[in-house]
Short mmCIF file of N, CA and C in Angstrom, two decimals:
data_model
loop_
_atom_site.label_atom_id
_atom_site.label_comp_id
_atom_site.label_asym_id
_atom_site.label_seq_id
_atom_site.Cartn_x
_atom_site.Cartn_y
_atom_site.Cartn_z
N UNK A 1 29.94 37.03 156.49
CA UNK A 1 31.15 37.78 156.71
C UNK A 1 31.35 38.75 155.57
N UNK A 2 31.98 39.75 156.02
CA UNK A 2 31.85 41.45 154.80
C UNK A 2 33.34 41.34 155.08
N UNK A 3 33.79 41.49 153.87
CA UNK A 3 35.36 41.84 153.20
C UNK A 3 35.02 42.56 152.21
N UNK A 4 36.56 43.67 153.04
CA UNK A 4 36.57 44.72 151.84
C UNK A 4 37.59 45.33 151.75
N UNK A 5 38.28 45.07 150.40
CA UNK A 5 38.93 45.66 149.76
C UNK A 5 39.83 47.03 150.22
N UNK A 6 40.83 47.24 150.54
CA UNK A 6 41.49 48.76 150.34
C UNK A 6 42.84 48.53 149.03
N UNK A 7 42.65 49.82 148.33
CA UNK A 7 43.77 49.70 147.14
C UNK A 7 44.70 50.51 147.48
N UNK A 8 46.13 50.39 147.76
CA UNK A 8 47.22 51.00 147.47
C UNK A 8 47.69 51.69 146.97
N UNK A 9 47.88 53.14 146.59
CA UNK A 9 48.37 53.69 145.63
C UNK A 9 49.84 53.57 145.93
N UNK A 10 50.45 52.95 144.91
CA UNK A 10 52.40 53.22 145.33
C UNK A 10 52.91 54.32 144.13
N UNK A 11 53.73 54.97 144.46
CA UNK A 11 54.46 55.72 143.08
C UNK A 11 55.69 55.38 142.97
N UNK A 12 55.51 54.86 141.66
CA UNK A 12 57.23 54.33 141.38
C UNK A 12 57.86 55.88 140.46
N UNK A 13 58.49 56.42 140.98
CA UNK A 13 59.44 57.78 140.78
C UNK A 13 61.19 57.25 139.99
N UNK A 14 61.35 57.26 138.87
CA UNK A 14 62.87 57.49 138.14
C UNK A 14 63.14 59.10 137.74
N UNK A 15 64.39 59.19 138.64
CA UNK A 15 64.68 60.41 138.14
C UNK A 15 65.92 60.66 137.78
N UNK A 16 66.17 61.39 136.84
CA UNK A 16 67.75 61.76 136.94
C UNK A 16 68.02 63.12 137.32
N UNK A 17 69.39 63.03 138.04
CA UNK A 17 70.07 64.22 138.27
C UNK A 17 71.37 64.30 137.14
N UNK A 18 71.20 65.51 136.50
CA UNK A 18 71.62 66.24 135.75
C UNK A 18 72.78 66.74 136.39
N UNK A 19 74.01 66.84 135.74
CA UNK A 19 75.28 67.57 136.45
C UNK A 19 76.19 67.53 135.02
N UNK A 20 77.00 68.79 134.95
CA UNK A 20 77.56 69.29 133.78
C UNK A 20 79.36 68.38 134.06
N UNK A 21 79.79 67.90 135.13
CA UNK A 21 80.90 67.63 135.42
C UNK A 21 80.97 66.40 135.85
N UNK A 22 82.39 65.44 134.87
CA UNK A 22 82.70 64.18 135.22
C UNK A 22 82.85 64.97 137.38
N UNK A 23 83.34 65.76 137.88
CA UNK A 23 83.25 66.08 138.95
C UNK A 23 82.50 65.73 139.69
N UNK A 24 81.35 66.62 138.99
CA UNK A 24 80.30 66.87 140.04
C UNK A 24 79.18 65.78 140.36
N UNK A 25 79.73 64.59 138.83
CA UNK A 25 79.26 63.45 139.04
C UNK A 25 79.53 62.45 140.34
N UNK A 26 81.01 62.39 140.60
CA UNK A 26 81.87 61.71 141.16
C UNK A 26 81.43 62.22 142.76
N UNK A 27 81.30 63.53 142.60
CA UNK A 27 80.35 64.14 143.82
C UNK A 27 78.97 63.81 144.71
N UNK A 28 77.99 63.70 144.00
CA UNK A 28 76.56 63.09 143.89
C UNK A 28 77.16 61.44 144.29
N UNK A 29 77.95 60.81 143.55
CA UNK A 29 77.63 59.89 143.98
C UNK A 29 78.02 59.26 144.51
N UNK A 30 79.32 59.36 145.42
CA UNK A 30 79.77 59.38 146.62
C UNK A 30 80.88 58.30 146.47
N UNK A 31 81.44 57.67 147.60
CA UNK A 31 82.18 56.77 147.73
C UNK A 31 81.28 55.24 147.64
N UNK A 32 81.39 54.33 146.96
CA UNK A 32 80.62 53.10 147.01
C UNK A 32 79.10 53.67 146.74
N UNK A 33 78.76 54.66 146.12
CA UNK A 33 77.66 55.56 145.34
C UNK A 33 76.90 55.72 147.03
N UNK A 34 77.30 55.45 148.08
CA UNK A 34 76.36 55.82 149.28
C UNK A 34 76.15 57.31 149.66
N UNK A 35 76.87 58.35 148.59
CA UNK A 35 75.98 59.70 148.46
C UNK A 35 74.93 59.83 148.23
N UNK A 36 74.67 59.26 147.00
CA UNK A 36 73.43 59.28 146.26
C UNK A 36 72.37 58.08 146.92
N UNK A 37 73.02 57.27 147.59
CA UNK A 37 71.97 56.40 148.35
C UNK A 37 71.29 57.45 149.26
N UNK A 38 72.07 57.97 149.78
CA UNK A 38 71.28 58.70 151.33
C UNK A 38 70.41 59.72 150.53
N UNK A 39 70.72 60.72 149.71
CA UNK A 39 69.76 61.58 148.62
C UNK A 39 68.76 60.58 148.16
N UNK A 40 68.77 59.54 147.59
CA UNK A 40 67.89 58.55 147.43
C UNK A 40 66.29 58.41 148.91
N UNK A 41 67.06 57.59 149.73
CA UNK A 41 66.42 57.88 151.08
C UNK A 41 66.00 58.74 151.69
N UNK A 42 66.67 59.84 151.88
CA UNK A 42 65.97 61.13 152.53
C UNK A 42 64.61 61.58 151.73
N UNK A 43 65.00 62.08 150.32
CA UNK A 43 64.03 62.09 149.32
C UNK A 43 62.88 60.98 149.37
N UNK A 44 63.23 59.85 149.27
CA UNK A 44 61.56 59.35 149.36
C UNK A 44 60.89 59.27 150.92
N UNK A 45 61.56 59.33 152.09
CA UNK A 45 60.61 59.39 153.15
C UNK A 45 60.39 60.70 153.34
N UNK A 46 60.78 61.99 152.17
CA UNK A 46 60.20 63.36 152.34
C UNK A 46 58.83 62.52 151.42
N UNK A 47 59.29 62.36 150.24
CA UNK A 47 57.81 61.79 149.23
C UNK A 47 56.97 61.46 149.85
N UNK A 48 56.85 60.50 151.00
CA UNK A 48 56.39 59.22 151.40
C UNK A 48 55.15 59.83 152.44
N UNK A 49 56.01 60.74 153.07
CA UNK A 49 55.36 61.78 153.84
C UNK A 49 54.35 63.15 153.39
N UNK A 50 55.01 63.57 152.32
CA UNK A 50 54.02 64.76 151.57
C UNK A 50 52.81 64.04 150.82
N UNK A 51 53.04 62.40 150.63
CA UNK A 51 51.90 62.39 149.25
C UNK A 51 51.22 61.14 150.16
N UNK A 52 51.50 60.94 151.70
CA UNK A 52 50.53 59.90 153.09
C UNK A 52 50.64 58.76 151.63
N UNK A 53 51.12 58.38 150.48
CA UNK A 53 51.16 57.21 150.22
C UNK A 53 52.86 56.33 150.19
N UNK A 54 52.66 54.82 149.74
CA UNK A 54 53.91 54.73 149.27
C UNK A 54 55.06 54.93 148.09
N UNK A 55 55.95 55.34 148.30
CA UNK A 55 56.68 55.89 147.20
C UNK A 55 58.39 54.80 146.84
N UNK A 56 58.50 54.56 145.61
CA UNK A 56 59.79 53.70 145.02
C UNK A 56 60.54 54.80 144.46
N UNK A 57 61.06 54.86 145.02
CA UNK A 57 62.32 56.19 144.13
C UNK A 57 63.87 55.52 143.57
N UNK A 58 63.70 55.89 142.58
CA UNK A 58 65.37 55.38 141.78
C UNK A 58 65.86 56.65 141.38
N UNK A 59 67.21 57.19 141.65
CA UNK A 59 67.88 58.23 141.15
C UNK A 59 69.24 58.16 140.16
N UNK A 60 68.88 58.66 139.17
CA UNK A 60 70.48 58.14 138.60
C UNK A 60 71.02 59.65 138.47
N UNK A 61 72.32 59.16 138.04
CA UNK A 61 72.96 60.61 138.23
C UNK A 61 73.43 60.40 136.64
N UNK A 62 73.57 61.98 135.28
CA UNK A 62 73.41 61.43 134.21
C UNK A 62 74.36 62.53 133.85
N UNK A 63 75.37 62.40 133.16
CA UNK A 63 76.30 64.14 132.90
C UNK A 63 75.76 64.36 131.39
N UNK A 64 75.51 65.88 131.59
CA UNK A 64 74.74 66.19 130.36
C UNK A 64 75.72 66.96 129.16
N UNK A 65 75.62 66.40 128.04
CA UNK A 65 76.34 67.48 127.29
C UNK A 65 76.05 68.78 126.89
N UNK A 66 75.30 69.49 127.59
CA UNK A 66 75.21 71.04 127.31
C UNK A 66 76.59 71.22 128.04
N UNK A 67 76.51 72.32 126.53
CA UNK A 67 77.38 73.54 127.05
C UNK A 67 77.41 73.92 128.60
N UNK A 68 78.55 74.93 129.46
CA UNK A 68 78.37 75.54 130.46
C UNK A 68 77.28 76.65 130.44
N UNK A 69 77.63 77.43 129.52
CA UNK A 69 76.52 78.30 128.81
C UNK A 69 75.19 78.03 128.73
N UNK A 70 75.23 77.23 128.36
CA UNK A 70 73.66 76.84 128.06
C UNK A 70 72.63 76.35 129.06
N UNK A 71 72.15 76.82 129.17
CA UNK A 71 70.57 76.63 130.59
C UNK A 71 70.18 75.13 130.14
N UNK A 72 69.85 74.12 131.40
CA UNK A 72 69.29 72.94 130.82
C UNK A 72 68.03 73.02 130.45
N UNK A 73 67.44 72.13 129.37
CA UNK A 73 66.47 72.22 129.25
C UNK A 73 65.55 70.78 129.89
N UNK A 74 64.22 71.26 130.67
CA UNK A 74 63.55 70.12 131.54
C UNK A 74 62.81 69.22 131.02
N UNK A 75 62.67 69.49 129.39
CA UNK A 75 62.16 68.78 128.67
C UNK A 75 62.71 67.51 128.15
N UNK A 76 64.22 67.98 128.01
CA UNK A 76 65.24 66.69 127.79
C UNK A 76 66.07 66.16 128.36
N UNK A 77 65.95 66.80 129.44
CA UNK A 77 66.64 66.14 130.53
C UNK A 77 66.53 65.85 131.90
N UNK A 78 66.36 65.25 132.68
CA UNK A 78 66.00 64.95 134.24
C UNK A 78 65.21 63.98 134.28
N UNK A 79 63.59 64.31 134.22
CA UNK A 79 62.37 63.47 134.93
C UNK A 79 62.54 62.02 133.44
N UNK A 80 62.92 61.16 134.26
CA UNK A 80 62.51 59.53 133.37
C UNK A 80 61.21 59.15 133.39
N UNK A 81 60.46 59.02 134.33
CA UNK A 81 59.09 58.42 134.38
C UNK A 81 58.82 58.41 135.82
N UNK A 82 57.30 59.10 135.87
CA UNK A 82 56.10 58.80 137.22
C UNK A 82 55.37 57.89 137.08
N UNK A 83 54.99 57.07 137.77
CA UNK A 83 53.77 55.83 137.51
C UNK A 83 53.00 55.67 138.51
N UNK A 84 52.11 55.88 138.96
CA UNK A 84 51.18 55.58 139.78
C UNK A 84 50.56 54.35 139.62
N UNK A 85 49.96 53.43 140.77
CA UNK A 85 49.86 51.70 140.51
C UNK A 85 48.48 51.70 141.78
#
């Protein structure tokens, strides 16, 4: 008997969303946070679908202290960690 192996790739995805306003926080994340659940969901069965593997998505929502003025920067703020497994 021949067994064989197939490996899984899953991507575990943390991200944050960035928003300048206790507002716009309160916005994103909805009543009982089920805003940000459904942005959660929609987003990974888009993932799930563009990358034919499986995808874990966590989103947090994070208020940033820049200035209004000030452009965010992507270096310090948003993407937490990609991991491929």
């Amino acid at each position: 008997s021949t067994s064989s192996s197939t490996t899984t790739t899953v991507w575990f995805i943390h991200q944050d969303l960035v928003v300048r306003t206790k507002s716009h926080q309160r916005l994103v994340l909805g009543s009982g946070r089920r805003t940000l659940q459904r942005i959660q969901d929609t987003a990974q069965r888009d993932l799930q679908t563009m990358l034919k593997q499986p995808v874990v998505l966590r989103l947090h929502v994070k208020l940033t202290k820049a200035q209004h003025n000030q452009p965010l920067d992507p270096n310090e703020e948003g993407l937490v960690a990609i991991r491929r497994w």
